[in-house]
């Protein structure tokens, strides 16, 4: 399983975590609190954690294509939700 992580520095980490997972819950299985969450994305699981520094994200998938898709799903939604913070893209680190 391949993984990638990203961190979005924001004072609104918990807000964005909850907003993302509430949105995803309309189509996929999610589980979350104010500070942690997990989404069963089609390419593989996404784990999110909010703290005082922002929102930490990790996605996993079996293939390069799946990993790219999972990163795109998270990034596309977060960029739209965080428009007031002028977020254009995330800096993903693959492991």
Coordinates of C-alpha atoms in Angstrom, one line a residue:
X1 CA 0.0 0.0 0.0
X2 CA 1.3 3.4 -1.0
X3 CA 0.7 6.5 1.2
X4 CA 1.0 10.3 0.8
X5 CA 0.7 12.9 3.5
X6 CA 0.0 16.7 3.5
X7 CA -0.4 19.4 6.0
X8 CA -2.5 22.5 5.6
X9 CA -1.5 25.3 8.1
X10 CA -4.7 26.9 9.3
X11 CA -6.5 27.9 12.5
X12 CA -9.6 26.2 11.1
X13 CA -8.3 22.6 10.9
X14 CA -11.2 21.1 12.9
X15 CA -13.7 23.0 10.8
X16 CA -12.3 21.8 7.5
X17 CA -12.0 18.2 8.8
X18 CA -15.6 18.1 9.8
X19 CA -16.8 19.9 6.6
X20 CA -14.9 17.4 4.4
X21 CA -16.1 14.4 6.2
X22 CA -19.7 15.5 6.4
X23 CA -19.6 16.1 2.7
X24 CA -18.1 12.7 1.9
X25 CA -20.6 11.0 4.2
X26 CA -23.3 11.5 1.6
X27 CA -21.5 8.9 -0.6
X28 CA -19.0 6.9 1.4
X29 CA -18.5 5.6 4.9
X30 CA -16.9 8.1 7.2
X31 CA -16.1 8.2 10.9
X32 CA -15.0 11.4 12.7
X33 CA -14.8 13.6 15.8
X34 CA -13.8 17.2 16.0
X35 CA -10.1 16.3 15.8
X36 CA -9.8 13.0 13.9
X37 CA -11.5 11.3 11.0
X38 CA -11.4 8.6 8.4
X39 CA -13.0 8.3 5.0
X40 CA -13.3 5.1 2.9
X41 CA -12.4 6.8 -0.4
X42 CA -12.8 4.5 -3.4
X43 CA -9.0 4.4 -4.2
X44 CA -8.2 3.8 -0.5
X45 CA -8.6 5.2 3.0
X46 CA -8.0 8.8 4.0
X47 CA -7.1 9.8 7.6
X48 CA -7.4 13.3 8.8
X49 CA -6.3 14.9 12.0
X50 CA -6.8 18.5 13.2
X51 CA -4.6 20.3 15.8
X52 CA -3.5 23.8 16.7
X53 CA -1.2 23.9 13.6
X54 CA -3.8 22.9 11.1
X55 CA -5.1 19.9 9.2
X56 CA -3.0 16.8 8.7
X57 CA -4.0 14.4 5.9
X58 CA -2.9 10.9 4.9
X59 CA -4.2 8.9 1.9
X60 CA -3.4 5.4 0.9
X61 CA -4.0 3.3 -2.2
X62 CA -2.7 0.1 -3.9
X63 CA -1.5 1.8 -7.1
X64 CA 0.1 5.1 -8.3
X65 CA -3.1 5.9 -10.1
X66 CA -5.2 5.3 -7.0
X67 CA -2.9 7.4 -4.9
X68 CA -3.1 10.2 -7.3
X69 CA -6.9 10.0 -7.4
X70 CA -7.1 9.9 -3.5
X71 CA -4.9 13.0 -3.3
X72 CA -7.0 14.8 -5.9
X73 CA -10.2 14.0 -4.1
X74 CA -9.0 15.5 -0.8
X75 CA -7.2 18.4 -2.4
X76 CA -10.0 19.4 -4.8
X77 CA -12.6 19.5 -2.0
X78 CA -10.3 21.3 0.5
X79 CA -9.3 24.0 -2.0
X80 CA -13.0 24.7 -2.6
X81 CA -13.9 24.7 1.1
X82 CA -10.9 26.8 2.1
X83 CA -11.3 29.5 -0.6
X84 CA -11.2 32.3 2.0
X85 CA -7.6 31.2 2.9
X86 CA -6.5 31.3 -0.8
X87 CA -5.4 27.6 -0.7
X88 CA -4.4 26.7 -4.3
X89 CA -2.8 23.2 -3.7
X90 CA -1.4 20.9 -1.1
X91 CA 2.2 19.9 -0.9
X92 CA 2.0 16.1 -0.8
X93 CA 4.8 13.9 0.5
X94 CA 4.8 10.3 -0.7
X95 CA 6.1 7.6 1.5

